[in-house]
Short mmCIF file of C-alpha atoms in Angstrom, two decimals:
data_model
loop_
_atom_site.label_atom_id
_atom_site.label_comp_id
_atom_site.label_asym_id
_atom_site.label_seq_id
_atom_site.Cartn_x
_atom_site.Cartn_y
_atom_site.Cartn_z
CA ARG Z 13 159.95 -40.15 174.97
CA ALA Z 14 158.38 -43.57 175.41
CA ALA Z 15 160.54 -46.70 175.26
CA ASP Z 16 159.72 -50.39 174.94
CA VAL Z 17 159.59 -52.42 178.13
CA TYR Z 18 158.25 -55.51 176.34
CA ASN Z 19 158.19 -56.31 172.62
CA ASN Z 20 157.05 -59.56 171.00
CA LEU Z 21 155.95 -58.15 167.65
CA VAL Z 22 159.03 -58.98 165.59
CA ASN Z 23 159.65 -62.71 165.22
CA GLN Z 24 156.47 -64.19 163.77
CA ASP Z 25 156.38 -67.98 163.48
CA PRO Z 26 154.72 -68.63 160.08
CA GLY Z 27 154.39 -72.34 160.76
CA ALA Z 28 152.59 -72.02 164.09
CA GLY Z 29 149.14 -71.16 162.76
CA ILE Z 30 146.66 -68.97 164.63
CA LEU Z 31 145.65 -69.05 168.32
CA GLN Z 32 141.90 -68.83 167.89
CA LEU Z 33 139.55 -67.10 170.33
CA TYR Z 34 135.99 -68.24 171.14
CA ASN Z 35 132.98 -66.47 172.60
CA ASN Z 36 133.38 -65.61 176.29
CA GLN Z 37 136.43 -67.83 176.80
CA ALA Z 38 139.23 -65.71 178.24
CA ILE Z 39 142.71 -66.35 176.92
CA GLY Z 40 145.77 -64.80 178.58
CA GLN Z 41 149.53 -64.81 178.44
CA GLN Z 42 151.82 -64.03 181.35
CA VAL Z 43 154.47 -61.55 180.24
CA TYR Z 44 157.64 -60.40 181.95
CA MET Z 45 158.78 -56.84 181.35
CA ASP Z 46 162.48 -56.22 180.72
CA SER Z 47 163.66 -55.40 184.23
CA ALA Z 48 166.36 -52.90 183.20
CA GLN Z 49 163.98 -50.95 180.96
CA LEU Z 50 161.16 -51.10 183.50
CA ALA Z 51 163.38 -49.59 186.20
CA VAL Z 52 163.74 -46.46 184.04
CA PHE Z 53 160.42 -46.51 182.19
CA PRO Z 54 157.71 -47.82 184.57
CA HIS Z 55 154.69 -45.76 183.48
CA LEU Z 56 152.65 -47.33 180.67
CA THR Z 57 151.52 -45.00 177.87
CA ASN Z 58 150.87 -47.30 174.92
CA PHE Z 59 149.86 -50.91 174.41
CA THR Z 60 149.70 -52.71 171.04
CA PHE Z 61 148.68 -56.19 169.97
CA GLU Z 62 148.19 -57.94 166.64
CA TYR Z 63 145.05 -59.85 165.75
CA TYR Z 64 143.90 -61.89 162.76
CA SER Z 65 140.63 -62.79 161.05
CA SER Z 66 140.00 -64.79 157.92
CA ASN Z 67 136.61 -63.11 157.51
CA ALA Z 68 136.01 -60.29 155.07
CA THR Z 69 133.58 -58.88 157.61
CA PHE Z 70 131.94 -60.15 160.84
CA SER Z 71 128.35 -61.33 160.75
CA GLY Z 72 127.73 -60.08 164.28
CA SER Z 73 128.66 -57.02 166.29
CA VAL Z 74 131.86 -58.45 167.70
CA GLN Z 75 133.36 -56.96 170.86
CA ALA Z 76 136.65 -57.44 172.69
CA GLU Z 77 137.93 -56.76 176.19
CA VAL Z 78 141.53 -56.50 177.35
CA GLN Z 79 142.55 -56.87 180.99
CA PHE Z 80 145.88 -56.77 182.80
CA VAL Z 81 145.78 -59.21 185.71
CA LEU Z 82 148.20 -59.93 188.54
CA ASN Z 83 149.07 -63.59 189.08
CA ASN Z 84 148.23 -63.46 192.79
CA SER Z 85 145.17 -65.71 193.14
CA GLY Z 86 146.79 -68.12 195.59
CA VAL Z 87 145.76 -70.98 193.29
CA PHE Z 88 148.57 -72.78 191.48
CA THR Z 89 148.48 -74.74 188.22
CA ASN Z 90 151.59 -76.63 187.11
CA GLY Z 91 153.55 -74.62 189.67
CA PHE Z 92 152.37 -71.25 188.36
CA GLN Z 93 149.97 -68.96 190.24
CA THR Z 94 146.82 -68.33 188.24
CA PRO Z 95 145.54 -64.84 187.34
CA GLY Z 96 143.83 -63.04 190.21
CA THR Z 97 143.51 -59.24 190.63
CA VAL Z 98 142.59 -57.12 187.63
CA PHE Z 99 144.49 -53.81 187.61
CA TYR Z 100 143.50 -52.60 184.15
CA ASP Z 101 140.28 -53.25 182.23
CA SER Z 102 139.61 -51.70 178.82
CA GLY Z 103 135.90 -52.47 179.00
CA TRP Z 104 134.09 -53.91 176.01
CA PHE Z 105 134.81 -52.22 172.69
CA ASN Z 106 133.75 -52.98 169.10
CA ILE Z 107 136.36 -54.75 167.02
CA PHE Z 108 136.30 -55.15 163.23
CA THR Z 109 138.02 -57.45 160.78
CA PRO Z 110 141.30 -56.12 159.36
CA ASN Z 111 139.68 -56.38 155.93
CA ASP Z 112 136.88 -54.04 157.05
CA LEU Z 113 139.55 -51.55 158.05
CA PHE Z 114 142.01 -52.14 155.23
CA ALA Z 115 140.58 -54.01 152.22
CA GLY Z 116 142.55 -57.08 151.21
CA THR Z 117 144.23 -57.70 154.56
CA ASN Z 118 143.51 -60.21 157.34
CA ALA Z 119 145.84 -59.08 160.13
CA ALA Z 120 146.30 -55.72 161.83
CA TYR Z 121 147.81 -54.11 164.90
CA LEU Z 122 145.44 -52.52 167.41
CA SER Z 123 147.02 -49.88 169.58
CA PHE Z 124 145.59 -47.53 172.16
CA GLY Z 125 147.17 -45.05 174.53
CA VAL Z 126 146.76 -42.74 177.48
CA SER Z 127 143.63 -40.87 176.45
CA GLU Z 128 141.81 -41.79 173.26
CA LEU Z 129 138.96 -43.81 171.79
CA TYR Z 130 139.42 -46.90 169.70
CA ALA Z 131 138.61 -46.00 166.10
CA GLY Z 132 135.10 -47.28 165.57
CA GLY Z 133 134.44 -48.63 169.06
CA GLY Z 134 133.38 -47.66 172.54
CA PRO Z 135 135.51 -45.69 174.97
CA LEU Z 136 138.53 -47.49 176.39
CA VAL Z 137 139.72 -46.82 179.92
CA PRO Z 138 142.81 -44.59 179.49
CA LEU Z 139 146.21 -46.23 179.92
CA SER Z 140 147.93 -44.39 182.76
CA ILE Z 141 149.38 -46.98 185.13
CA ASP Z 142 152.68 -48.12 186.56
CA LEU Z 143 153.51 -51.64 185.36
CA PRO Z 144 154.51 -54.54 187.62
CA GLN Z 145 157.39 -56.72 186.44
CA ASN Z 146 155.10 -59.57 185.40
CA PHE Z 147 151.36 -60.05 184.93
CA THR Z 148 148.89 -61.71 182.53
CA VAL Z 149 147.27 -59.96 179.59
CA VAL Z 150 143.77 -61.42 179.21
CA TYR Z 151 141.65 -61.19 176.04
CA THR Z 152 137.95 -61.99 175.80
CA ILE Z 153 135.69 -61.92 172.72
CA GLN Z 154 131.92 -61.90 172.50
CA ASN Z 155 129.18 -61.89 169.81
CA LEU Z 156 130.95 -64.08 167.26
CA THR Z 157 128.24 -65.68 165.10
CA GLY Z 158 128.14 -68.11 162.20
CA SER Z 159 131.57 -68.38 160.58
CA ASP Z 160 133.03 -65.39 162.44
CA MET Z 161 136.57 -66.04 163.68
CA ILE Z 162 139.31 -64.06 165.32
CA GLY Z 163 142.67 -65.04 166.74
CA PHE Z 164 146.32 -64.20 167.24
CA PRO Z 165 149.29 -64.83 164.95
CA VAL Z 166 152.08 -66.53 166.90
CA TYR Z 167 155.37 -64.77 167.71
CA ASN Z 168 158.52 -66.12 169.35
CA PRO Z 169 161.00 -65.37 170.68
CA SER Z 170 160.34 -61.91 172.08
CA VAL Z 171 162.99 -59.28 171.45
CA LEU Z 172 162.53 -57.50 174.79
CA GLY Z 173 161.09 -59.09 177.91
CA THR Z 174 159.99 -62.72 178.04
CA ASN Z 175 157.10 -65.17 178.15
CA TYR Z 176 157.16 -68.92 178.73
CA GLY Z 177 155.51 -69.92 175.46
CA SER Z 178 152.38 -71.16 177.26
CA TYR Z 179 149.05 -69.42 177.78
CA TRP Z 180 146.20 -69.31 180.28
CA GLN Z 181 142.71 -70.44 179.31
CA GLN Z 182 139.59 -69.87 181.43
CA ASP Z 183 136.55 -72.11 181.33
CA LEU Z 184 132.96 -70.93 181.79
CA ALA Z 185 133.22 -71.67 185.50
CA ASN Z 186 136.08 -69.12 185.71
CA ASN Z 187 138.70 -71.79 186.36
CA TRP Z 188 142.12 -71.23 184.79
CA SER Z 189 144.25 -73.89 183.12
CA LEU Z 190 147.76 -73.49 181.72
CA VAL Z 191 148.07 -74.67 178.13
CA THR Z 192 151.35 -75.72 176.53
CA ASN Z 193 151.65 -76.50 172.83
CA ASN Z 194 153.83 -79.55 172.29
CA VAL Z 195 154.83 -78.46 168.78
CA THR Z 196 155.83 -74.81 169.18
CA PRO Z 197 155.86 -72.12 171.88
CA ILE Z 198 152.88 -69.79 171.73
CA GLY Z 199 153.61 -66.08 171.94
CA ILE Z 200 150.89 -63.44 171.47
CA GLY Z 201 152.23 -60.46 169.57
CA MET Z 202 152.27 -57.57 172.05
CA GLN Z 203 154.24 -54.40 172.73
CA PHE Z 204 154.30 -52.19 175.84
CA GLU Z 205 155.72 -48.67 175.70
CA ALA Z 206 156.35 -46.65 178.83
CA VAL Z 207 157.90 -43.44 180.15
CA PRO Z 208 159.57 -42.38 183.39
CA GLU Z 209 157.28 -41.47 186.28
CA PRO Z 210 155.14 -38.44 185.31
CA THR Z 211 156.41 -36.66 188.43
CA VAL Z 212 159.91 -36.51 186.95
CA ILE Z 213 158.97 -35.40 183.44
CA ALA Z 214 156.79 -32.65 182.03
CA LEU Z 215 153.37 -34.17 181.57
CA GLY Z 216 153.08 -32.45 178.24
CA SER Z 217 155.92 -34.54 176.88
CA VAL Z 218 153.95 -37.71 177.50
CA GLY Z 219 151.40 -36.58 174.97
CA GLY Z 220 148.02 -35.83 176.42
CA LEU Z 221 146.20 -37.43 173.50
CA LEU Z 222 147.90 -40.44 172.02
CA MET Z 223 145.86 -41.33 168.99
CA THR Z 224 144.66 -44.87 168.50
CA TYR Z 225 146.00 -46.39 165.35
CA LEU Z 226 145.61 -49.48 163.27
CA ILE Z 227 148.51 -50.50 161.07
CA ARG Z 228 147.84 -52.43 157.92
CA ARG Z 229 149.27 -55.93 157.75
CA ARG Z 230 148.97 -58.21 154.71
CA LYS Z 231 149.15 -61.97 155.17
CA ALA Z 232 149.90 -64.47 152.46
#
């Protein structure tokens, strides 16, 4: 059975507002897996994040991309090495407002696993990788038009694993800067679930087809 190696989807900060995303501006957060859990459960099978939109529906055909990136660029900002090598890339997939998926809501979890398609979008690259202890999860949005908006509710502290409460932001010249909010730490709501190495468990127990799911969330 899968177990959490990182979980920051519990302690939402209702006073922190929304970390908003903009067209083609990559936003990332460096996350640190729980080392004790990761030693036993290194093989990623499911990844979940929460997103928010105030729109009833998007005007454009909005797409998202999720990447896992090692912080090994050799370039340092504020003493931290910036994101470098991509070791997982979902590719672009269609993303819809939570209200489009569940009428009357404006936040939802998006989760995808080892071998499945995102409900309503293009094919995602299957999750079947061993996780390093720390890396940056990078999100990019495109095709927002008019009043379209999308962002992340803020969570802190994490209940398993850690982050530093800051986030990476990339400009259009592909330069990374480290952003710290002076009012409150910024934590993107994410969860990583993993299993032992497939060589030591029956592959059938991993679940060959983990269905993508969206869980309804209602915001005040």
